[in-house]
Amino acid sequence: MGQETFHPPHDLTEGIGSPDDLGDRYRLLAELSPDGLVVHQGGLIVYANRAGLALVAARDAALVLDQSITTFVHPDDIGQMLARIKKLEQPGAVSEPAEIRLVALDGSISVVESTSVRTTWQGRPAMQVILRDLRDFKAAETALLHQAALAAMSANVSEGIIAVDRLGLVTSWNPAAEAIYGLSSAEAAGRPVGPLLGPLPPVGQSREVQHQRGDRQVVTVRVSVSQLRDAHDQCTGAVIVCSDRTAQLRAEQQYAMVVASLEEGIVVTGATGVIESANPSAERLLGQGRNRLVGSVLDRLPMWAEDGTPFTGGNRLNGVAFGRTVQDMVVGMHGKYGEPLWLSVSAQPMVDPGEPPYPVVLSFTDITKRRIAAALLLHDATHDPLTSLANRSVIVRALDDGLAGLQRDEDGLTVVFIDLDHFKAVNDSLGHGIGDEVLRLVAERLRLAAGPHDVVGRLGGDEFIVVSRTTSDVVAATALAARLRSALDEPFRIVDRLLVVGASAGVVVAGRQVGNTAEDLLRDADVAMYQAKEHGRGRHELFDAELRAGAVRRLRLGEDLRMALYTNQFWVAHQPVIEVRSGRVVSTEALLRWDHPDLGSVSPAEFIPVAEESGLILALGLRVLEEACVQTVAWRSAHPRLRDLTVAVNLSARQLADPYLVREVEAVLRRTGLPAGALWFEITESMLMADTDSSVRVLQELRGCGIQLSIDDFGTGYSSLAYLRRFAVDALKIDRSFIMSMQDDAEDAVIVGTVLTLAHGLGLRVVAEGVELQEQLDMLTELGCDEVQGYLTGRPGRAADVLPILLGTPNAAA
Ligand code: C2E
Ligand code: CA
Ligand code: CA
């Protein structure tokens, strides 16, 4: 195309002397011609150039020379060829070019454009045929068509498609290429592709190439090159396909960075469980470097399950490869320094379109801290914070388990209730800090003294419980109690002091009878412990039939109390209090009485604690107060001698804690008309010891009203006189136990004398309780006691019965 047709001279041998000259000059030109040149004379071929030989696939001129020209023309085209030649009469006449088909020696057919020229060959007429191979034109035609199709196609694809010619100049540059390289097709056209795209991969391969664009943006482009070849297998150029991987690479990098920076460990295993990748957190958590991790099998790492058994989760993980997921499986392992490490593992298959097993993604989170916190929480919820012993809920659970075991005929069940004997004294005299230390040491000793499977707990205060399921008979239970107690008998060394605390214990050996509850056992053990205290402390008591009867009676009293309140089974007895100096009754103490319809007279010493437990003491106490006031006002107004009579009413701890107490007392005084100064409240030492802010405030308020306070049963508690100074009280009542034996026991007499001296030193009046003998009264008179109260000077009784004593005319009543 575009190539000028070669026109040979009219006579190819013109001006040439010899045929050999011809050969030299014509051949020289003819052999260079890209067109086939064939000369035939009389129909026989006399010359064919190299291109002509090639057209008929003749390797050698000898195969063609002297052959008829028709041998090589398709039979259907011979006629038209001969007709055209005939027309060429004049030498130099040239035919119209016509397409004919050549039949090559190998039988293949090709289409050529043939032009015939009448000429002479060595002086004789001849025909020269110029054969132009049309395959190139056909190919070019097709190429044009293809190029159009390519342009249409490449306009709409996301890949950049760039065509270059043989010299590497851009001939086509699609819109995607414009976008990738930031260069319009007009700008790119005709420019060498190398500088535009950078280094290209070898033909047939693809490569990722970093490329800085004109706008300085760096793009990563995957480039592949394929060569274009023409019909002769000559390279005519190349097509370069490029795809922009920048965004995807950036996303991949970001993803990798995110995974790398995750707190969570991420491991990807292949379908067979071999670790293929691991992020830094996974390396840290699993304590293995990447090199050790990648290529190894997760199962082989030393791990254990939550219960401490070797890790068998591998099977579960294997299941993941078949499409299951695993959520929050807990796995334990050793940390870098051998410390326990707990991981929560979740696993998910990377389900791909293929068949299972699939690759698996595992994520690990370190839950060690969380587990420790949870364990601490659990410990806090189940343990006494001071001693770390089991708390009440754990004790109750141990008892429930024990009771259930008994029903299954397993084991035994023994409960030991331990209460320290002299803890209050330690706490009050040495402070809570030392008190807490004693409790801690007690806990430690009990733990050592108890059996390895026994539950040792603290109920609160100085009350401890030991639950033993290996102790099933009375002998063993008593031995256990003795062992626990003697562990506490030895003095405690705290800083530079030796403290003797001691303990009383109650023991219950649970029987197999149904219906016992944990609370029943605790109550029974408590009852037995109280019994031990009553029997003089520092001992243990077994809960037995008698105690059970006592407990049953307490239960019954508790149930009957409320009814008793509404059916007036209660009444108030009055006991005279005599002033030693004048011998006159100056006061009475109101003492509650209960005439039970079945049980007869029940002692307040027995039912007051029960009423305290149920809270009924509040109503009952008010009832006593009201009646005491009414009676005292009546006596005061009826008898001039009793004008200044005062009355003492016992106050229980529960009442003192009642926020309405002061208001109610004031109301009673108003209602009855008794002056506040005529009312005494008796409180026990232990109530003072409780020392809660609110009870101290209530006592101050009562005193502010003008009411006087005395300490009841003085000497049985552990308060010192110095301690009493802190509380504003007006009088002391020395406990009956000191008075009872003072005439026989010199030591008791000394104690009474000392108390009197010290109390007077503090400006307190002193009342001696339980004076039964004249001897006692004489000694008390000698010691300067202010007042006495006892059977000697008047038993508690009904108002009418007591009145003669109050008036100083007991004989009149008799
Ligand atoms: P308490 O306050 O120490 O009362 C004195 C107790 O000693 C009374 O016993 C009284 O009857 C008894 N008693 C008096 N003189 C003698 C004596 O010479 N020899 C002997 N052996 N005993 C004597 P009671 O009435 O049985 O009261 C026992 C305890 O019950 C009282 O001890 C008091 O703590 C409590 N109580 C009685 N009534 C009430 C009350 O109304 N409210 C409260 N909260 N407690 C009360
Ligand atoms: Ca009293
Ligand atoms: Ca008393």
PDB file of C-alpha atoms and ligand atoms in Angstrom, residues 575 589-593 603-605 608 617 624 650-652 655 682 712-713 736 769-772 789-792 796, ligand 1:
ATOM      1  CA  GLN A 575     -39.648  -3.679 143.012  1.00  0.00           C
ATOM      2  CA  GLU A 589     -37.962  -0.780 139.141  1.00  0.00           C
ATOM      3  CA  ALA A 590     -40.624  -1.826 136.660  1.00  0.00           C
ATOM      4  CA  LEU A 591     -40.204  -5.495 135.761  1.00  0.00           C
ATOM      5  CA  LEU A 592     -42.274  -7.168 133.087  1.00  0.00           C
ATOM      6  CA  ARG A 593     -44.289 -10.297 133.859  1.00  0.00           C
ATOM      7  CA  SER A 603     -39.309 -15.159 133.159  1.00  0.00           C
ATOM      8  CA  PRO A 604     -38.461 -11.942 131.319  1.00  0.00           C
ATOM      9  CA  ALA A 605     -34.893 -13.251 131.228  1.00  0.00           C
ATOM     10  CA  ILE A 608     -37.199 -10.573 126.515  1.00  0.00           C
ATOM     11  CA  ILE A 617     -39.952  -5.536 122.350  1.00  0.00           C
ATOM     12  CA  VAL A 624     -44.123  -1.159 130.418  1.00  0.00           C
ATOM     13  CA  ASN A 650     -35.310  -1.286 131.568  1.00  0.00           C
ATOM     14  CA  LEU A 651     -34.448  -0.332 128.015  1.00  0.00           C
ATOM     15  CA  SER A 652     -33.473  -2.975 125.488  1.00  0.00           C
ATOM     16  CA  GLN A 655     -35.417   0.086 121.692  1.00  0.00           C
ATOM     17  CA  GLU A 682     -31.556   1.204 132.803  1.00  0.00           C
ATOM     18  CA  ASP A 712     -27.575  -2.179 134.745  1.00  0.00           C
ATOM     19  CA  ASP A 713     -25.779  -5.408 135.685  1.00  0.00           C
ATOM     20  CA  ARG A 736     -26.336  -9.358 141.733  1.00  0.00           C
ATOM     21  CA  GLU A 769     -28.877  -5.343 143.147  1.00  0.00           C
ATOM     22  CA  GLY A 770     -30.090  -8.644 144.566  1.00  0.00           C
ATOM     23  CA  VAL A 771     -29.560  -7.882 148.217  1.00  0.00           C
ATOM     24  CA  GLU A 772     -31.028 -10.880 150.010  1.00  0.00           C
ATOM     25  CA  GLN A 789     -32.663  -3.410 145.781  1.00  0.00           C
ATOM     26  CA  GLY A 790     -33.409  -7.024 146.551  1.00  0.00           C
ATOM     27  CA  TYR A 791     -35.607  -9.599 148.137  1.00  0.00           C
ATOM     28  CA  LEU A 792     -34.422  -8.390 151.531  1.00  0.00           C
ATOM     29  CA  PRO A 796     -41.153  -7.313 142.811  1.00  0.00           C
TER      30      PRO A 796
HETATM   31  P1  C2E B   1     -32.712  -6.802 135.877  1.00  0.00           P
HETATM   32  O1  C2E B   1     -32.959  -5.524 135.143  1.00  0.00           O
HETATM   33  O2  C2E B   1     -31.338  -6.975 136.403  1.00  0.00           O
HETATM   34  O3  C2E B   1     -33.781  -6.941 136.948  1.00  0.00           O
HETATM   35  C1  C2E B   1     -33.537  -7.428 138.182  1.00  0.00           C
HETATM   36  C2  C2E B   1     -33.850  -8.850 138.222  1.00  0.00           C
HETATM   37  O4  C2E B   1     -33.408  -9.383 139.470  1.00  0.00           O
HETATM   38  C3  C2E B   1     -35.364  -9.113 138.165  1.00  0.00           C
HETATM   39  O5  C2E B   1     -35.594 -10.372 137.579  1.00  0.00           O
HETATM   40  C4  C2E B   1     -35.685  -9.230 139.656  1.00  0.00           C
HETATM   41  O6  C2E B   1     -36.863  -9.961 139.902  1.00  0.00           O
HETATM   42  C5  C2E B   1     -34.490  -9.961 140.171  1.00  0.00           C
HETATM   43  N1  C2E B   1     -34.224  -9.734 141.599  1.00  0.00           N
HETATM   44  C6  C2E B   1     -34.430  -8.615 142.343  1.00  0.00           C
HETATM   45  N2  C2E B   1     -33.990  -8.757 143.573  1.00  0.00           N
HETATM   46  C7  C2E B   1     -33.504 -10.015 143.674  1.00  0.00           C
HETATM   47  C8  C2E B   1     -32.926 -10.766 144.696  1.00  0.00           C
HETATM   48  O7  C2E B   1     -32.740 -10.324 145.840  1.00  0.00           O
HETATM   49  N3  C2E B   1     -32.542 -12.018 144.439  1.00  0.00           N
HETATM   50  C9  C2E B   1     -32.742 -12.564 143.181  1.00  0.00           C
HETATM   51  N4  C2E B   1     -32.343 -13.816 142.957  1.00  0.00           N
HETATM   52  N5  C2E B   1     -33.275 -11.875 142.144  1.00  0.00           N
HETATM   53  C10 C2E B   1     -33.661 -10.614 142.413  1.00  0.00           C
HETATM   54  P2  C2E B   1     -36.678 -10.500 136.478  1.00  0.00           P
HETATM   55  O8  C2E B   1     -37.818  -9.686 136.871  1.00  0.00           O
HETATM   56  O9  C2E B   1     -36.856 -11.918 136.220  1.00  0.00           O
HETATM   57  O10 C2E B   1     -36.060  -9.822 135.292  1.00  0.00           O
HETATM   58  C11 C2E B   1     -34.992 -10.366 134.668  1.00  0.00           C
HETATM   59  C12 C2E B   1     -34.417  -9.450 133.690  1.00  0.00           C
HETATM   60  O11 C2E B   1     -35.347  -9.229 132.646  1.00  0.00           O
HETATM   61  C13 C2E B   1     -34.174  -8.060 134.217  1.00  0.00           C
HETATM   62  O12 C2E B   1     -33.010  -8.001 134.893  1.00  0.00           O
HETATM   63  C14 C2E B   1     -34.174  -7.255 132.982  1.00  0.00           C
HETATM   64  O13 C2E B   1     -32.928  -7.311 132.398  1.00  0.00           O
HETATM   65  C15 C2E B   1     -35.164  -7.980 132.122  1.00  0.00           C
HETATM   66  N6  C2E B   1     -36.419  -7.246 132.154  1.00  0.00           N
HETATM   67  C16 C2E B   1     -37.423  -7.338 133.051  1.00  0.00           C
HETATM   68  N7  C2E B   1     -38.390  -6.497 132.681  1.00  0.00           N
HETATM   69  C17 C2E B   1     -38.015  -5.844 131.575  1.00  0.00           C
HETATM   70  C18 C2E B   1     -38.602  -4.834 130.776  1.00  0.00           C
HETATM   71  O14 C2E B   1     -39.701  -4.307 131.034  1.00  0.00           O
HETATM   72  N8  C2E B   1     -37.910  -4.397 129.706  1.00  0.00           N
HETATM   73  C19 C2E B   1     -36.699  -4.930 129.426  1.00  0.00           C
HETATM   74  N9  C2E B   1     -36.084  -4.454 128.391  1.00  0.00           N
HETATM   75  N10 C2E B   1     -36.108  -5.855 130.159  1.00  0.00           N
HETATM   76  C20 C2E B   1     -36.766  -6.315 131.243  1.00  0.00           C
END
